[in-house]
Short mmCIF file of C-alpha atoms in Angstrom, two decimals:
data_model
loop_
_atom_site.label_atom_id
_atom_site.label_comp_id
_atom_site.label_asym_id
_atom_site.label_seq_id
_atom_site.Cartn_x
_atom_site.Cartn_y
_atom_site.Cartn_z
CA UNK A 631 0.00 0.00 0.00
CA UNK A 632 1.73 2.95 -1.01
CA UNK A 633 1.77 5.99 1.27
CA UNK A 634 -0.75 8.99 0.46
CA UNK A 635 1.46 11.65 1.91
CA UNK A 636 3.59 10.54 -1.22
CA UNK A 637 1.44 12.61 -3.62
CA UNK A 638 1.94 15.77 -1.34
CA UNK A 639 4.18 18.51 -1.70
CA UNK A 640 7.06 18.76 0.82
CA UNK A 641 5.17 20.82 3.76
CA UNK A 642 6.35 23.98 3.39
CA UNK A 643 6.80 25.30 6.65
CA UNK A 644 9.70 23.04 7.85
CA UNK A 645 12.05 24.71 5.41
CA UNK A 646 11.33 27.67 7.27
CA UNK A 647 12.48 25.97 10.56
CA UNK A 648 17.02 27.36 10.41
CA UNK A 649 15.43 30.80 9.74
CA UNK A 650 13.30 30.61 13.00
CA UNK A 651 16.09 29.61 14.87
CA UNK A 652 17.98 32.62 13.29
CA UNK A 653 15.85 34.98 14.47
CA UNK A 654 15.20 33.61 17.78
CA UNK A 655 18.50 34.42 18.41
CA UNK A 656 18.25 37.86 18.07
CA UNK A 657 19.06 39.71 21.56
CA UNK A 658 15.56 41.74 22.00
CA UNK A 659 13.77 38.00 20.62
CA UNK A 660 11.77 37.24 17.62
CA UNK A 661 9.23 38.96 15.51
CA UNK A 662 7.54 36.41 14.17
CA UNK A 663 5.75 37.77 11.31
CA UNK A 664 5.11 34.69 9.29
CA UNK A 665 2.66 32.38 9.71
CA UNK A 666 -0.51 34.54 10.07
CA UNK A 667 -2.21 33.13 13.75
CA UNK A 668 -4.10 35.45 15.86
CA UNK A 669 -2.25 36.31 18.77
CA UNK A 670 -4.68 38.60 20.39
CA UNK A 671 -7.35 37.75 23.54
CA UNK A 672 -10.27 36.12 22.20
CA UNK A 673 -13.14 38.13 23.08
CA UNK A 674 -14.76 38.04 26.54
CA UNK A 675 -18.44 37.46 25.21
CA UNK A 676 -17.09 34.67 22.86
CA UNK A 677 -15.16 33.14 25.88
CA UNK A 678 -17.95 33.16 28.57
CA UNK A 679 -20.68 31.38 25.53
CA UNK A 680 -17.88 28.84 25.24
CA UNK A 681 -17.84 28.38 29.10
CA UNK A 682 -21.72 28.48 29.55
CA UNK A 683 -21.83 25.87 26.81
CA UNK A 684 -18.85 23.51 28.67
CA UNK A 685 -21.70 21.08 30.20
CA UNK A 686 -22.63 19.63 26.87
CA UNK A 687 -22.30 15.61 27.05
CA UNK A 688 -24.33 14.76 24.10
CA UNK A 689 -22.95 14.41 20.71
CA UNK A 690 -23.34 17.75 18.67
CA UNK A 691 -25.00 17.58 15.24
CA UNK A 692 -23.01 17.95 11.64
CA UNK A 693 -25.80 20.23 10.86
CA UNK A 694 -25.50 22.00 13.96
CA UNK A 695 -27.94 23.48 16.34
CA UNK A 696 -30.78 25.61 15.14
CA UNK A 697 -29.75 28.36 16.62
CA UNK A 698 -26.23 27.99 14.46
CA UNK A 699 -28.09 28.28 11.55
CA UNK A 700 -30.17 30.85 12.09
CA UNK A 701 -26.52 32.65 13.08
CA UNK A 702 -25.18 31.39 9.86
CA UNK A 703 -28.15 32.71 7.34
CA UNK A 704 -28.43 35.91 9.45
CA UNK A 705 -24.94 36.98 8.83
CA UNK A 706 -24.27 35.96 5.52
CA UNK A 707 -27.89 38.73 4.87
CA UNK A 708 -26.69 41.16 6.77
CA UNK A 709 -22.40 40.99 6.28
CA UNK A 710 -22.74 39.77 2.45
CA UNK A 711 -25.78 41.15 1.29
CA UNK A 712 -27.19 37.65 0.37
CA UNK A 713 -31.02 37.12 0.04
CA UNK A 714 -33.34 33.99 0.95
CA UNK A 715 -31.12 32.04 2.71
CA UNK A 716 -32.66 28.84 4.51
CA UNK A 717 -30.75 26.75 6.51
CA UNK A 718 -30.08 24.59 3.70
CA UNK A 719 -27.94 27.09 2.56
CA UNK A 720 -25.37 26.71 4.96
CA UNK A 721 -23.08 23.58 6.43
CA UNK A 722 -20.62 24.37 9.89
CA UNK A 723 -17.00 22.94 9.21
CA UNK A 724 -14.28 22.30 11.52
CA UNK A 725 -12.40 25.16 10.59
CA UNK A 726 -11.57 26.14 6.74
CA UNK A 727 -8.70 24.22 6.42
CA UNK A 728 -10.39 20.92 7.01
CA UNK A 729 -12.79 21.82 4.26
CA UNK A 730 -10.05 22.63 1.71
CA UNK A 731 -8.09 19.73 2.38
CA UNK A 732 -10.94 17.53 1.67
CA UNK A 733 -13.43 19.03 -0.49
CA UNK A 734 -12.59 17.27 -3.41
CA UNK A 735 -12.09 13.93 -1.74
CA UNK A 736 -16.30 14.28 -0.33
CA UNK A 737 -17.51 15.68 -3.80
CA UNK A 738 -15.92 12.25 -5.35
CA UNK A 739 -13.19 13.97 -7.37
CA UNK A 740 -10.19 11.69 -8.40
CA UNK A 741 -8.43 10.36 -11.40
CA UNK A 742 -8.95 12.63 -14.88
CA UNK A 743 -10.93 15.13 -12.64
CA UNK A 744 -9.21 18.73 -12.49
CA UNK A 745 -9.27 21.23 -9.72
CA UNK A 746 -8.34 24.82 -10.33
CA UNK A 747 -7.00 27.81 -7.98
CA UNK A 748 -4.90 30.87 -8.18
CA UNK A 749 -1.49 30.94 -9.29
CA UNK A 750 0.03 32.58 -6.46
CA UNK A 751 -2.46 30.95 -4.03
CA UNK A 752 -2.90 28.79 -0.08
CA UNK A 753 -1.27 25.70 -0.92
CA UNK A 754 -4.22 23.28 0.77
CA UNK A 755 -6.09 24.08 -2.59
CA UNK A 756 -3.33 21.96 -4.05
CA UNK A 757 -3.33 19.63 -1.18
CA UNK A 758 -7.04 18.97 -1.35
CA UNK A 759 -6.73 17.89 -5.06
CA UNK A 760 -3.86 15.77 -4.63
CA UNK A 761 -5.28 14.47 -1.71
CA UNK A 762 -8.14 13.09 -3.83
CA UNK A 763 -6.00 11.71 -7.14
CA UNK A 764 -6.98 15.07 -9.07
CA UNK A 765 -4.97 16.84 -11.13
CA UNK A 766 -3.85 20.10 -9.79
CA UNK A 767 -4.59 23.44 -12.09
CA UNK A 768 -3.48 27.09 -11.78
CA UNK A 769 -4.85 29.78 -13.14
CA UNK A 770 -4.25 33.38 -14.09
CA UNK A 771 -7.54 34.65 -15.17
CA UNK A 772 -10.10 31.55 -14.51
CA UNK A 773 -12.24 31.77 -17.66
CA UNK A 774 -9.07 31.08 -19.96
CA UNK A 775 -9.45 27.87 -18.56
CA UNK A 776 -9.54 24.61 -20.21
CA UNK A 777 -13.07 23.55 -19.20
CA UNK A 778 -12.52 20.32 -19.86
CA UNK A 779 -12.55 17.92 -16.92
CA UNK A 780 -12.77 21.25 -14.84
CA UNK A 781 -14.73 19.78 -11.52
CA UNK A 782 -13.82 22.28 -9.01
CA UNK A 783 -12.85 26.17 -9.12
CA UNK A 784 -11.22 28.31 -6.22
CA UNK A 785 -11.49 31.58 -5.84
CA UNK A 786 -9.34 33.01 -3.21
CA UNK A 787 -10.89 36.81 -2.65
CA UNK A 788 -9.53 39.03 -0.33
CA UNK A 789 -6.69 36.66 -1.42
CA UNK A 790 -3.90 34.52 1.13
CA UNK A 791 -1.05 35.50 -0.02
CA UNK A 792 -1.34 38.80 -2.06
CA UNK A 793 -4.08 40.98 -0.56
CA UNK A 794 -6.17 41.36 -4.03
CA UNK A 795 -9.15 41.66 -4.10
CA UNK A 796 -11.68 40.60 -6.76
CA UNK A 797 -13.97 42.73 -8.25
CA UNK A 798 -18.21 42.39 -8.20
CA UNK A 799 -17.63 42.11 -12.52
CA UNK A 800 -14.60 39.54 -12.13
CA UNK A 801 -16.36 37.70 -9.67
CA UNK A 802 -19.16 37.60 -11.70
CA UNK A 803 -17.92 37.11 -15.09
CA UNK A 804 -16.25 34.21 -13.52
CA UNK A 805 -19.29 32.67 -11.74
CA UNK A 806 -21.13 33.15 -15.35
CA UNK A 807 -18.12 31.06 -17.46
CA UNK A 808 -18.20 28.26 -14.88
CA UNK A 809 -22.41 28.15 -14.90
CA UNK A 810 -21.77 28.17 -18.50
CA UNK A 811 -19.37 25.26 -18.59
CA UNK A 812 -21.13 23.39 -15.30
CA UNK A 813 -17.82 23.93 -13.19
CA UNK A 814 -18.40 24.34 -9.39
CA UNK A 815 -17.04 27.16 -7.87
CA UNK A 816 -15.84 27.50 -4.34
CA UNK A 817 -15.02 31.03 -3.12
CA UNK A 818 -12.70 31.23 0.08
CA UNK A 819 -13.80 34.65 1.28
CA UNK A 820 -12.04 34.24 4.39
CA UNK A 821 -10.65 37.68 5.05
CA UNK A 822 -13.74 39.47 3.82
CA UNK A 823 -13.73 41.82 6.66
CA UNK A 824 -10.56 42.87 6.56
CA UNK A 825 -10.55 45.38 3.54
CA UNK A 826 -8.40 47.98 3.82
CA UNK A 827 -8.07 50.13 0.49
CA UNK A 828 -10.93 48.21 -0.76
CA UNK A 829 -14.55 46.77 -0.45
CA UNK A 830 -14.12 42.86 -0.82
CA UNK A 831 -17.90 41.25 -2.49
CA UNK A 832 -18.91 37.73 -1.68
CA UNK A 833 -20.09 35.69 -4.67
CA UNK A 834 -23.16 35.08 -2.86
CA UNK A 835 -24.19 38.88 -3.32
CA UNK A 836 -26.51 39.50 -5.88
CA UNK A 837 -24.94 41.62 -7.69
CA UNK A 838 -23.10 38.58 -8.51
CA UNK A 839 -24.92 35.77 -8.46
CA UNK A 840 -28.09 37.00 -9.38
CA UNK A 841 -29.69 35.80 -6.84
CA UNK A 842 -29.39 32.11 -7.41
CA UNK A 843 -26.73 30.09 -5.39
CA UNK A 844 -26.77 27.06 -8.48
CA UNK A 845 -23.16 26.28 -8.43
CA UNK A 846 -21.84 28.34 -6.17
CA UNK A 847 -20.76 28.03 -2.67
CA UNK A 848 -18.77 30.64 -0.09
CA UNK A 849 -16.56 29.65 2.43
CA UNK A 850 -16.06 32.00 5.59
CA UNK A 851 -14.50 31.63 9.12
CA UNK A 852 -14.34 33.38 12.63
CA UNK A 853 -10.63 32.37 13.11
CA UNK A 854 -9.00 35.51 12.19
CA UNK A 855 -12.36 38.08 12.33
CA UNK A 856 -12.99 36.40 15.97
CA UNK A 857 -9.42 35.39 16.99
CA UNK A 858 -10.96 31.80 16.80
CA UNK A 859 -8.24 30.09 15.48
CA UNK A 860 -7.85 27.83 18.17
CA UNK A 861 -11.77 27.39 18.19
CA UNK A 862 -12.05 25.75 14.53
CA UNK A 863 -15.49 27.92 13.79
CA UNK A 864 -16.37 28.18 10.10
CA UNK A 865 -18.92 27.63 7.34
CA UNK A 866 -20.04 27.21 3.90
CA UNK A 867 -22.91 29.15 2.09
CA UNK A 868 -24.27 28.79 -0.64
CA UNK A 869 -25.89 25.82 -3.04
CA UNK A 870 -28.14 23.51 -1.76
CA UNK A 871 -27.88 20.74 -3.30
CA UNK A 872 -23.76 20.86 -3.14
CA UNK A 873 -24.40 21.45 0.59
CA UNK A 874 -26.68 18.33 1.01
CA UNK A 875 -24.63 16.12 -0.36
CA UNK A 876 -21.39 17.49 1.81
CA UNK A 877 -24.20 17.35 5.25
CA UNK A 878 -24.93 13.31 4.35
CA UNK A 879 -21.08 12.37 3.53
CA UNK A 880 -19.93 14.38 6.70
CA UNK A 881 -22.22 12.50 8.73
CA UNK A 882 -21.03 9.71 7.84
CA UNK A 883 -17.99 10.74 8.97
CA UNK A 884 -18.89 12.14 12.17
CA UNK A 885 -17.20 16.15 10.71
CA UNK A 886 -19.09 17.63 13.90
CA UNK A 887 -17.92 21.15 15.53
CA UNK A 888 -18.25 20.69 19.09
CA UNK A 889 -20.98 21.77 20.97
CA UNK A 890 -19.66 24.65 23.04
CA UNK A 891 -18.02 25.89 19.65
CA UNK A 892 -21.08 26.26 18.09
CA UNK A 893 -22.66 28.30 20.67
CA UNK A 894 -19.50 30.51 20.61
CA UNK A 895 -20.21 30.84 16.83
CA UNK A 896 -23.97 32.18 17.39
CA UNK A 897 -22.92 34.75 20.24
CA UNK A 898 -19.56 35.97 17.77
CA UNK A 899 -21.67 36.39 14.72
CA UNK A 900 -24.33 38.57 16.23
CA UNK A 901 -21.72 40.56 17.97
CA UNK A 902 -19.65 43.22 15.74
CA UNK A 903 -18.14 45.30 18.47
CA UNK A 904 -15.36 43.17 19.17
CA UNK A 905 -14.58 42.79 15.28
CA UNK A 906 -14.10 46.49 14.86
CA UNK A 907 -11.92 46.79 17.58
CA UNK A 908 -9.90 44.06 15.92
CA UNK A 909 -10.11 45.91 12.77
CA UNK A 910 -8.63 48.77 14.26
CA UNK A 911 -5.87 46.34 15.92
CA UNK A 912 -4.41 45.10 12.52
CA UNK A 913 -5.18 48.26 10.76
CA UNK A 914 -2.41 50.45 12.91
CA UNK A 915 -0.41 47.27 12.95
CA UNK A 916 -0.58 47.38 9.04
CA UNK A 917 -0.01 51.55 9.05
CA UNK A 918 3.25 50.88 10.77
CA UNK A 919 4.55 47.72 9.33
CA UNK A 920 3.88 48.84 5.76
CA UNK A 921 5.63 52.67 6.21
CA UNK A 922 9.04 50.71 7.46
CA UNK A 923 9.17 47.92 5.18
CA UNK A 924 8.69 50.98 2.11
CA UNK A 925 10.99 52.65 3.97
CA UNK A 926 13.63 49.88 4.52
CA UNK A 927 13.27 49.69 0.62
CA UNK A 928 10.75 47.29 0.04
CA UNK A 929 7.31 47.77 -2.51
CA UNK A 930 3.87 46.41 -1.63
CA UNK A 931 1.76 45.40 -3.94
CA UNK A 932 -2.00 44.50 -4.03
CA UNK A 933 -2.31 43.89 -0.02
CA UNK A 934 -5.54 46.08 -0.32
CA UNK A 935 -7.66 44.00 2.19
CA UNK A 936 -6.31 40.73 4.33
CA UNK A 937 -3.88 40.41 7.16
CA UNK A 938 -0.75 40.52 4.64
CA UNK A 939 1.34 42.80 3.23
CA UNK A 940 3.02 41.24 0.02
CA UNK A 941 6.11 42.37 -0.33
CA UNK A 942 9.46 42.48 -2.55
CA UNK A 943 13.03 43.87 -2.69
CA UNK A 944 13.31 42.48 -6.06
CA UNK A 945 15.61 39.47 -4.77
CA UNK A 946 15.03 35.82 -4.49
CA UNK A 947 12.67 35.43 -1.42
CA UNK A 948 14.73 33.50 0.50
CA UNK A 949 17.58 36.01 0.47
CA UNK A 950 15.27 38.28 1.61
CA UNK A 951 14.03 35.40 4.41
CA UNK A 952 17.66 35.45 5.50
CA UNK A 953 18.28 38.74 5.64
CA UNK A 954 15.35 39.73 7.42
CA UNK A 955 16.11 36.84 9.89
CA UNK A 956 19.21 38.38 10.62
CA UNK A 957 17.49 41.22 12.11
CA UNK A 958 15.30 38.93 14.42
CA UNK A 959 12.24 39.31 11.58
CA UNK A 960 10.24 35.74 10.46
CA UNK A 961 8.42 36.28 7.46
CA UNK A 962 7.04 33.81 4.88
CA UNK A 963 9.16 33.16 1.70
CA UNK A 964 6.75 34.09 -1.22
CA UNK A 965 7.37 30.79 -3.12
CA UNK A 966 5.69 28.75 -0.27
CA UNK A 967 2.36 30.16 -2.59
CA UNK A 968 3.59 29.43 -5.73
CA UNK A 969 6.41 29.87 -7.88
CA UNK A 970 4.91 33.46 -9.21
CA UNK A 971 5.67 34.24 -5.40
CA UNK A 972 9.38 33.39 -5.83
CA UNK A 973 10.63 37.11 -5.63
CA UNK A 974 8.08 38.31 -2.90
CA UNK A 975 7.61 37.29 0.73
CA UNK A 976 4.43 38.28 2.94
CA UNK A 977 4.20 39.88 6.31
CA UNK A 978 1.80 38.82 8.75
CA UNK A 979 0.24 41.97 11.13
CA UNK A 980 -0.34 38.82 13.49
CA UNK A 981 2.04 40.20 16.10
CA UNK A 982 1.49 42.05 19.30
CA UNK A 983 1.86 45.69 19.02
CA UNK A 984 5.35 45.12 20.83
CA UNK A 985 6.69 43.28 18.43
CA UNK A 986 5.21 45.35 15.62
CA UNK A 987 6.96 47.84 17.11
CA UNK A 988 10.10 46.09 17.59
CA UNK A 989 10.20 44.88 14.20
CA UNK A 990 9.46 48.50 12.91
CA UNK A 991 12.68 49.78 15.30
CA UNK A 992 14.65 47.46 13.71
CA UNK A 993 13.62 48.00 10.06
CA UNK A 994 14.63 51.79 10.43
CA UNK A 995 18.20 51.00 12.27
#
């Protein structure tokens, strides 16, 4: 039996391990600008539903609780602007990740199937078609796209790792081709509220989908919104039918959030005071961070809405890893995203405001 890590990339992040220790070494301690996890408190309402919610013996449902998805249709009306949701219009998911990895497995994707994603993009869109036997496909502009044996399309918008964001015409243009073509598309719109110099739209809007969710589904989470990382709180909106058949295979499977999580999920979605003052968190983060990498000689580009600043000094990212690394700075090498990335690396705001500060000291020495 041959081993099914063997059709998976190297994982990424253990080349990254010598620069770590690099900047560990540094005498003030590491920034550790590179891997993109929330490191501030979870909210105190989130934290005391999870606690209320602790006494819960019986097995939670894949479907989740009522109350869930009532949570989950009334924020994806209010935050996306999406109309007639029922709660067959949305699934719960053990964090994003999980769903990415195995999406293509549970919609029975393998061998002469194709699944499609961003050129510069999250690897587990890779993963997940690997994972299954698919063939892997990138993409510059998705309707230039070979349609044929074209399963499964990602779209990545605010986009991990550049910070673009996809426009309601390109977003719908898209969505049109793949209708056209019967493609499915998934749209990660995990960083939707974090637009910065922009307005990200959600494919479930109908300005783009007209209103009709055939063949089209939206992924969201609360991990970096909600600090929820460590929570696993997410969801998918968006076809029925798709949905359905995802609801009876993870059943099967016994893909359940836990009990207390989903009650943390209803309280954080009806509560937007503590994302604003998260906004404003990673928006002076970002202020600061992107000033002394332009003025240490770097240029941005795109970055206009996630938690990234996507950046180059027009050198081989992993010079720039190492030099950076020097100064007690982790950052990501670009080509962990693809080899379009090779010449750019990206810059978490996922650090406390000391060590934003820190890194920003040491930028400008």
């Amino acid at each position: 039996m041959g081993a099914v890590s063997d059709r998976l990339p190297a994982f990424p992040w253990d080349r990254l391990e010598p620069y770590k220790a690099t900047a560990a070494g540094h005498a003030d301690g590491i920034v550790d600008l590179s891997v993109g996890t929330p490191v501030d408190p979870v909210p105190a309402v989130v934290r005391r539903a999870l606690s209320d919610a602790a006494d819960s013996p019986g097995y939670p449902t894949v479907w989740g609780t009522a109350a869930l998805r009532d949570a989950l249709t009334g924020w994806c009306a209010e935050r996306l602007g999406a109309r007639d949701l029922t709660h067959a219009n949305v699934l719960p998911v053990v964090g994003s990740k999980e769903l990415v990895a195995w999406l293509p497995t549970q919609l029975g994707l393998g061998a002469g199937d194709k699944v499609a994603y961003p050129r510069l993009a999250y690897p587990t869109y890779e993963v997940g078609a690997r994972l299954a036997g698919a063939e892997p496909v990138v993409y510059d502009d998705p309707w230039e796209l070979d349609p044929a044996g074209l399963k499964l399309l990602w779209l990545n918008s605010p986009s991990n790792p550049t910070g673009r964001v996809l426009s309601a015409e390109e977003l719908r243009r898209t969505l049109a081709w793949a209708r056209e073509h019967g493609v499915l598309i998934f749209s990660d719109e995990c960083y939707i509220e974090l637009g910065w110099e922009a307005d990200p739209v959600s494919v479930l809007h109908p300005d783009v989908c007209g209103g009709s969710y055939e063949g089209v589904v939206a992924v969201h989470s609360l991990s970096k919104r909600s600090n929820l990382a460590g929570y696993r709180a997410a969801f998918a909106a968006g076809d029925p039918a798709v949905l359905g058949e995802l609801l009876q295979i993870r059943k099967h499977g016994g893909m359940m959030v836990s009990a207390p999580v989903q009650a943390a999920t209803v309280v954080a979605l009806g509560d937007r005071a503590h994302v604003d003052e998260q906004r404003a968190r990673y928006a002076r983060r970002r202020t600061v961070l992107r000033a002394a990498f332009e003025a240490a000689g770097f240029r941005i580009e795109h970055s206009e809405a996630s938690l990234y600043l996507w950046a180059t000094r027009d050198e081989p990212c992993w010079d720039t890893v190492g030099d950076l690394s020097k100064r007690g700075i982790l950052v990501a090498p670009g080509d962990f995203y693809g080899t379009a990335g090779e010449r750019f690396v990206r810059v978490a705001l996922t650090a406390t405001d000391e060590r934003v500060d820190a890194a920003v000291r040491r930028l400008t020495e």
